[in-house]
Amino acid sequence: MRRGMKGMNLLVVLLVVGVFVVTPASVKAFPNKPISLVTWSSPGGGGDVLGRNLQRPLSKIAGQRVIIVNKPGGSGAVAMEYAEKMKPDGHQLLIVTLSGIITPHVAGTRLSVADFKGLIRVQLDPEVLMVRGDSPYKNAKDAIEAKKADPGGIKFAGAFLGNLDSLLCYQLFKAAGIEKYDYVPFSGGGEAMTALLGGHVQVLFGNPSEVAPQVESGQIRLISIATPERLPGLPNVPTLKEQGYDIEGVLWRGIVAPPGTPDDRIMIMNQLVKTAMQDPEFVKYTERSQLSDGYLTPEQFHNNNQKQYKAYGEIIEKMGIRKKK
């Protein structure tokens, strides 16, 4: 305990004077064994891809092997139950996404991301609205007006009920004055894309990182994005806010630590991951996937998770799909 407090005090001093820099000397004692990054994504899923792109640069700067551990199942519940029991020594961490904030309200599971200690938010994957390439709708407002004129003929769709897609659709309909929430949920992205291209639904919610090939081929067009400002990589896609809908929806990915992990070790790992994010290959992966740098400090990330857990719980309550624990 005395050694831990001494380390933490030294870290505080370094932070106060603004000289905290990760150097070989500062990481000599920690980490001192392989680092495990647990994810609820299956191989190839968003969290898994993030972990594997961090694996090489993080291993290089930390001087330790980085191991990806896949624990899919239960909409993240399996991984969170596993991670809660991991040794809180800073070597075993959990890759998380916004869905770990939302899904527990819908599924009634015991743990959420808000129950873990924030370590770093890494990236942002914004929500977009998309239509078929030959659609007459140029933006979300066009699609909303068409929906009002033909409520049963224009269908908005996305991932399963309780997913961020469905929450964003609910908020958009409310903001536009559409009372009937007739969102069309699909269990998978491939099924939803097939429905859009087949003309069975007219507007689809999703993430640009998932549809880059279809956008490049002209099969689909992005008509609005749920970010505060337009993204540099998508300069011609207007925000919902520009069209009068004060709504934001961004899927983030980050890393948390088990409860009880010492603050000084969380700060060291934060700086190691932050440095790994600057690796040229990691930057290329981010740009190629239309992702944005979403860096938050441990404290900022922790506060963000607490705030969003409460806010999304209230939205899900209004939607009538909340399941009690």
Tab-separated table of N, CA, C and O in Angstrom, residues 213-290:
chain	number	residue	atom	x	y	z
A	213	PRO	N	-17.549	0.539	-48.639
A	213	PRO	CA	-17.562	-0.017	-50.006
A	213	PRO	C	-18.814	0.354	-50.786
A	213	PRO	O	-18.736	0.678	-51.978
A	214	GLN	N	-19.990	0.330	-50.139
A	214	GLN	CA	-21.244	0.659	-50.827
A	214	GLN	C	-21.305	2.140	-51.198
A	214	GLN	O	-21.883	2.507	-52.219
A	215	VAL	N	-20.713	2.982	-50.349
A	215	VAL	CA	-20.680	4.419	-50.663
A	215	VAL	C	-19.763	4.659	-51.858
A	215	VAL	O	-20.098	5.404	-52.792
A	216	GLU	N	-18.608	4.004	-51.842
A	216	GLU	CA	-17.651	4.183	-52.943
A	216	GLU	C	-18.220	3.693	-54.271
A	216	GLU	O	-17.967	4.272	-55.326
A	217	SER	N	-19.033	2.643	-54.239
A	217	SER	CA	-19.611	2.091	-55.476
A	217	SER	C	-20.837	2.862	-55.946
A	217	SER	O	-21.336	2.615	-57.050
A	218	GLY	N	-21.352	3.769	-55.099
A	218	GLY	CA	-22.531	4.543	-55.473
A	218	GLY	C	-23.844	3.840	-55.175
A	218	GLY	O	-24.915	4.349	-55.516
A	219	GLN	N	-23.777	2.674	-54.536
A	219	GLN	CA	-25.019	1.954	-54.198
A	219	GLN	C	-25.840	2.700	-53.164
A	219	GLN	O	-27.068	2.644	-53.189
A	220	ILE	N	-25.169	3.366	-52.255
A	220	ILE	CA	-25.882	4.143	-51.245
A	220	ILE	C	-25.242	5.514	-51.109
A	220	ILE	O	-24.091	5.732	-51.519
A	221	ARG	N	-26.016	6.453	-50.535
A	221	ARG	CA	-25.524	7.805	-50.250
A	221	ARG	C	-25.761	8.113	-48.774
A	221	ARG	O	-26.783	7.704	-48.200
A	222	LEU	N	-24.832	8.831	-48.178
A	222	LEU	CA	-25.004	9.314	-46.811
A	222	LEU	C	-25.690	10.667	-46.906
A	222	LEU	O	-25.219	11.557	-47.633
A	223	ILE	N	-26.794	10.853	-46.174
A	223	ILE	CA	-27.561	12.103	-46.323
A	223	ILE	C	-27.510	12.980	-45.077
A	223	ILE	O	-27.844	14.161	-45.161
A	224	SER	N	-27.127	12.450	-43.940
A	224	SER	CA	-26.988	13.278	-42.728
A	224	SER	C	-26.108	12.556	-41.727
A	224	SER	O	-26.019	11.318	-41.723
A	225	ILE	N	-25.489	13.345	-40.858
A	225	ILE	CA	-24.622	12.784	-39.834
A	225	ILE	C	-24.984	13.398	-38.485
A	225	ILE	O	-25.326	14.584	-38.408
A	226	ALA	N	-24.940	12.567	-37.423
A	226	ALA	CA	-25.396	13.003	-36.095
A	226	ALA	C	-24.228	13.461	-35.235
A	226	ALA	O	-24.043	13.011	-34.105
A	227	THR	N	-23.413	14.356	-35.776
A	227	THR	CA	-22.281	14.921	-35.038
A	227	THR	C	-22.505	16.427	-34.867
A	227	THR	O	-23.292	17.028	-35.606
A	228	PRO	N	-21.821	17.058	-33.904
A	228	PRO	CA	-22.007	18.504	-33.699
A	228	PRO	C	-21.618	19.321	-34.933
A	228	PRO	O	-22.229	20.339	-35.230
A	229	GLU	N	-20.599	18.859	-35.647
A	229	GLU	CA	-20.122	19.555	-36.841
A	229	GLU	C	-19.842	18.547	-37.944
A	229	GLU	O	-19.693	17.349	-37.684
A	230	ARG	N	-19.744	19.037	-39.182
A	230	ARG	CA	-19.409	18.131	-40.288
A	230	ARG	C	-18.008	17.558	-40.073
A	230	ARG	O	-17.140	18.212	-39.504
A	231	LEU	N	-17.811	16.349	-40.558
A	231	LEU	CA	-16.495	15.724	-40.422
A	231	LEU	C	-15.617	16.059	-41.621
A	231	LEU	O	-16.105	16.110	-42.760
A	232	PRO	N	-14.318	16.284	-41.381
A	232	PRO	CA	-13.409	16.578	-42.490
A	232	PRO	C	-13.436	15.514	-43.586
A	232	PRO	O	-13.327	15.822	-44.768
A	233	GLY	N	-13.616	14.248	-43.188
A	233	GLY	CA	-13.637	13.163	-44.168
A	233	GLY	C	-14.943	13.037	-44.928
A	233	GLY	O	-15.019	12.336	-45.932
A	234	LEU	N	-16.003	13.730	-44.439
A	234	LEU	CA	-17.319	13.690	-45.086
A	234	LEU	C	-17.848	15.117	-45.188
A	234	LEU	O	-18.908	15.449	-44.641
A	235	PRO	N	-17.138	15.971	-45.919
A	235	PRO	CA	-17.498	17.408	-45.919
A	235	PRO	C	-18.839	17.721	-46.563
A	235	PRO	O	-19.411	18.786	-46.289
A	236	ASN	N	-19.360	16.821	-47.395
A	236	ASN	CA	-20.628	17.098	-48.088
A	236	ASN	C	-21.843	16.482	-47.392
A	236	ASN	O	-22.955	16.556	-47.919
A	237	VAL	N	-21.620	15.882	-46.240
A	237	VAL	CA	-22.732	15.272	-45.500
A	237	VAL	C	-23.162	16.234	-44.389
A	237	VAL	O	-22.404	16.470	-43.439
A	238	PRO	N	-24.368	16.805	-44.480
A	238	PRO	CA	-24.803	17.791	-43.472
A	238	PRO	C	-25.154	17.144	-42.141
A	238	PRO	O	-25.558	15.972	-42.086
A	239	THR	N	-25.003	17.903	-41.073
A	239	THR	CA	-25.376	17.406	-39.747
A	239	THR	C	-26.881	17.528	-39.550
A	239	THR	O	-27.553	18.337	-40.217
A	240	LEU	N	-27.403	16.763	-38.613
A	240	LEU	CA	-28.819	16.893	-38.256
A	240	LEU	C	-29.078	18.278	-37.670
A	240	LEU	O	-30.138	18.865	-37.901
A	241	LYS	N	-28.117	18.791	-36.929
A	241	LYS	CA	-28.294	20.111	-36.303
A	241	LYS	C	-28.470	21.205	-37.350
A	241	LYS	O	-29.241	22.136	-37.165
A	242	GLU	N	-27.750	21.093	-38.451
A	242	GLU	CA	-27.895	22.082	-39.528
A	242	GLU	C	-29.313	22.124	-40.068
A	242	GLU	O	-29.764	23.146	-40.575
A	243	GLN	N	-30.020	20.992	-39.955
A	243	GLN	CA	-31.370	20.889	-40.514
A	243	GLN	C	-32.456	21.106	-39.460
A	243	GLN	O	-33.635	20.854	-39.706
A	244	GLY	N	-32.033	21.576	-38.280
A	244	GLY	CA	-33.004	21.933	-37.246
A	244	GLY	C	-33.302	20.841	-36.236
A	244	GLY	O	-34.197	21.008	-35.405
A	245	TYR	N	-32.558	19.740	-36.284
A	245	TYR	CA	-32.780	18.647	-35.325
A	245	TYR	C	-31.592	18.618	-34.352
A	245	TYR	O	-30.483	18.221	-34.730
A	246	ASP	N	-31.820	19.047	-33.122
A	246	ASP	CA	-30.736	19.173	-32.138
A	246	ASP	C	-30.451	17.805	-31.505
A	246	ASP	O	-30.748	17.560	-30.342
A	247	ILE	N	-29.867	16.944	-32.290
A	247	ILE	CA	-29.633	15.551	-31.882
A	247	ILE	C	-28.199	15.148	-32.237
A	247	ILE	O	-27.709	15.491	-33.309
A	248	GLU	N	-27.578	14.427	-31.326
A	248	GLU	CA	-26.259	13.865	-31.600
A	248	GLU	C	-26.285	12.370	-31.296
A	248	GLU	O	-26.961	11.934	-30.357
A	249	GLY	N	-25.565	11.601	-32.067
A	249	GLY	CA	-25.464	10.167	-31.822
A	249	GLY	C	-24.127	9.659	-32.341
A	249	GLY	O	-23.902	9.618	-33.546
A	250	VAL	N	-23.247	9.342	-31.432
A	250	VAL	CA	-21.905	8.896	-31.826
A	250	VAL	C	-21.538	7.652	-31.030
A	250	VAL	O	-21.553	7.661	-29.797
A	251	LEU	N	-21.238	6.595	-31.734
A	251	LEU	CA	-20.753	5.385	-31.077
A	251	LEU	C	-19.275	5.573	-30.766
A	251	LEU	O	-18.501	5.876	-31.663
A	252	TRP	N	-18.900	5.450	-29.492
A	252	TRP	CA	-17.477	5.562	-29.145
A	252	TRP	C	-16.928	4.202	-28.724
A	252	TRP	O	-17.681	3.300	-28.346
A	253	ARG	N	-15.627	4.110	-28.791
A	253	ARG	CA	-14.931	2.920	-28.283
A	253	ARG	C	-13.804	3.378	-27.358
A	253	ARG	O	-13.165	4.402	-27.628
A	254	GLY	N	-13.568	2.656	-26.304
A	254	GLY	CA	-12.529	3.040	-25.356
A	254	GLY	C	-12.107	1.844	-24.527
A	254	GLY	O	-12.417	0.696	-24.850
A	255	ILE	N	-11.407	2.131	-23.443
A	255	ILE	CA	-10.882	1.077	-22.573
A	255	ILE	C	-11.176	1.452	-21.121
A	255	ILE	O	-10.991	2.612	-20.722
A	256	VAL	N	-11.637	0.474	-20.352
A	256	VAL	CA	-11.863	0.677	-18.925
A	256	VAL	C	-11.066	-0.373	-18.146
A	256	VAL	O	-10.551	-1.338	-18.720
A	257	ALA	N	-10.992	-0.139	-16.838
A	257	ALA	CA	-10.251	-1.061	-15.959
A	257	ALA	C	-11.190	-1.606	-14.887
A	257	ALA	O	-12.188	-0.967	-14.539
A	258	PRO	N	-10.868	-2.775	-14.354
A	258	PRO	CA	-11.721	-3.341	-13.290
A	258	PRO	C	-11.767	-2.414	-12.077
A	258	PRO	O	-10.800	-1.692	-11.801
A	259	PRO	N	-12.864	-2.437	-11.319
A	259	PRO	CA	-12.922	-1.658	-10.077
A	259	PRO	C	-11.748	-2.020	-9.174
A	259	PRO	O	-11.375	-3.189	-9.072
A	260	GLY	N	-11.161	-1.025	-8.532
A	260	GLY	CA	-10.044	-1.279	-7.636
A	260	GLY	C	-8.679	-1.097	-8.264
A	260	GLY	O	-7.658	-1.131	-7.576
A	261	THR	N	-8.621	-0.869	-9.572
A	261	THR	CA	-7.329	-0.645	-10.230
A	261	THR	C	-6.746	0.688	-9.742
A	261	THR	O	-7.436	1.709	-9.749
A	262	PRO	N	-5.498	0.716	-9.287
A	262	PRO	CA	-4.902	1.959	-8.760
A	262	PRO	C	-4.891	3.082	-9.800
A	262	PRO	O	-4.632	2.849	-10.984
A	263	ASP	N	-5.144	4.299	-9.333
A	263	ASP	CA	-5.212	5.454	-10.232
A	263	ASP	C	-3.885	5.718	-10.948
A	263	ASP	O	-3.876	6.144	-12.105
A	264	ASP	N	-2.758	5.486	-10.257
A	264	ASP	CA	-1.482	5.779	-10.911
A	264	ASP	C	-1.242	4.834	-12.085
A	264	ASP	O	-0.725	5.235	-13.131
A	265	ARG	N	-1.659	3.583	-11.950
A	265	ARG	CA	-1.494	2.630	-13.059
A	265	ARG	C	-2.453	2.965	-14.210
A	265	ARG	O	-2.118	2.776	-15.378
A	266	ILE	N	-3.637	3.442	-13.880
A	266	ILE	CA	-4.575	3.860	-14.933
A	266	ILE	C	-3.983	5.030	-15.717
A	266	ILE	O	-4.064	5.069	-16.955
A	267	MET	N	-3.339	5.974	-15.019
A	267	MET	CA	-2.752	7.116	-15.715
A	267	MET	C	-1.594	6.684	-16.617
A	267	MET	O	-1.433	7.179	-17.739
A	268	ILE	N	-0.795	5.756	-16.146
A	268	ILE	CA	0.320	5.278	-16.975
A	268	ILE	C	-0.206	4.569	-18.216
A	268	ILE	O	0.239	4.817	-19.346
A	269	MET	N	-1.207	3.693	-18.041
A	269	MET	CA	-1.764	2.994	-19.203
A	269	MET	C	-2.460	3.978	-20.150
A	269	MET	O	-2.426	3.802	-21.373
A	270	ASN	N	-3.089	5.003	-19.601
A	270	ASN	CA	-3.715	6.032	-20.444
A	270	ASN	C	-2.681	6.650	-21.370
A	270	ASN	O	-2.911	6.800	-22.576
A	271	GLN	N	-1.526	7.000	-20.809
A	271	GLN	CA	-0.494	7.644	-21.615
A	271	GLN	C	0.133	6.673	-22.619
A	271	GLN	O	0.471	7.064	-23.739
A	272	LEU	N	0.249	5.414	-22.243
A	272	LEU	CA	0.794	4.422	-23.172
A	272	LEU	C	-0.146	4.228	-24.366
A	272	LEU	O	0.296	4.190	-25.522
A	273	VAL	N	-1.454	4.099	-24.092
A	273	VAL	CA	-2.415	3.912	-25.187
A	273	VAL	C	-2.501	5.180	-26.039
A	273	VAL	O	-2.564	5.118	-27.271
A	274	LYS	N	-2.485	6.339	-25.372
A	274	LYS	CA	-2.541	7.607	-26.111
A	274	LYS	C	-1.358	7.721	-27.072
A	274	LYS	O	-1.504	8.168	-28.221
A	275	THR	N	-0.197	7.308	-26.614
A	275	THR	CA	0.987	7.343	-27.474
A	275	THR	C	0.856	6.340	-28.617
A	275	THR	O	1.210	6.632	-29.764
A	276	ALA	N	0.312	5.162	-28.322
A	276	ALA	CA	0.108	4.139	-29.370
A	276	ALA	C	-0.855	4.634	-30.439
A	276	ALA	O	-0.738	4.272	-31.617
A	277	MET	N	-1.815	5.480	-30.045
A	277	MET	CA	-2.791	6.018	-31.000
A	277	MET	C	-2.137	6.945	-32.030
A	277	MET	O	-2.740	7.259	-33.050
A	278	GLN	N	-0.923	7.401	-31.746
A	278	GLN	CA	-0.222	8.300	-32.661
A	278	GLN	C	0.659	7.542	-33.656
A	278	GLN	O	1.308	8.151	-34.512
A	279	ASP	N	0.697	6.230	-33.532
A	279	ASP	CA	1.467	5.405	-34.461
A	279	ASP	C	0.918	5.590	-35.888
A	279	ASP	O	-0.306	5.596	-36.089
A	280	PRO	N	1.768	5.758	-36.884
A	280	PRO	CA	1.289	6.020	-38.261
A	280	PRO	C	0.312	4.979	-38.778
A	280	PRO	O	-0.663	5.333	-39.452
A	281	GLU	N	0.532	3.701	-38.485
A	281	GLU	CA	-0.375	2.662	-38.968
A	281	GLU	C	-1.733	2.763	-38.286
A	281	GLU	O	-2.771	2.520	-38.910
A	282	PHE	N	-1.734	3.130	-36.994
A	282	PHE	CA	-3.007	3.291	-36.288
A	282	PHE	C	-3.760	4.496	-36.849
A	282	PHE	O	-4.984	4.445	-37.021
A	283	VAL	N	-3.035	5.559	-37.156
A	283	VAL	CA	-3.666	6.753	-37.740
A	283	VAL	C	-4.283	6.416	-39.101
A	283	VAL	O	-5.403	6.831	-39.417
A	284	LYS	N	-3.576	5.619	-39.900
A	284	LYS	CA	-4.107	5.204	-41.214
A	284	LYS	C	-5.381	4.400	-41.057
A	284	LYS	O	-6.352	4.587	-41.795
A	285	TYR	N	-5.378	3.467	-40.093
A	285	TYR	CA	-6.585	2.657	-39.836
A	285	TYR	C	-7.763	3.566	-39.448
A	285	TYR	O	-8.900	3.373	-39.910
A	286	THR	N	-7.504	4.565	-38.607
A	286	THR	CA	-8.556	5.489	-38.176
A	286	THR	C	-9.122	6.250	-39.364
A	286	THR	O	-10.349	6.350	-39.533
A	287	GLU	N	-8.257	6.788	-40.198
A	287	GLU	CA	-8.694	7.590	-41.348
A	287	GLU	C	-9.408	6.712	-42.382
A	287	GLU	O	-10.430	7.115	-42.942
A	288	ARG	N	-8.861	5.530	-42.633
A	288	ARG	CA	-9.445	4.635	-43.627
A	288	ARG	C	-10.854	4.206	-43.235
A	288	ARG	O	-11.717	3.997	-44.090
A	289	SER	N	-11.124	4.119	-41.943
A	289	SER	CA	-12.422	3.654	-41.444
A	289	SER	C	-13.390	4.797	-41.171
A	289	SER	O	-14.472	4.555	-40.616
A	290	GLN	N	-13.013	6.039	-41.536
A	290	GLN	CA	-13.864	7.208	-41.280
A	290	GLN	C	-14.160	7.361	-39.788
A	290	GLN	O	-15.250	7.789	-39.392
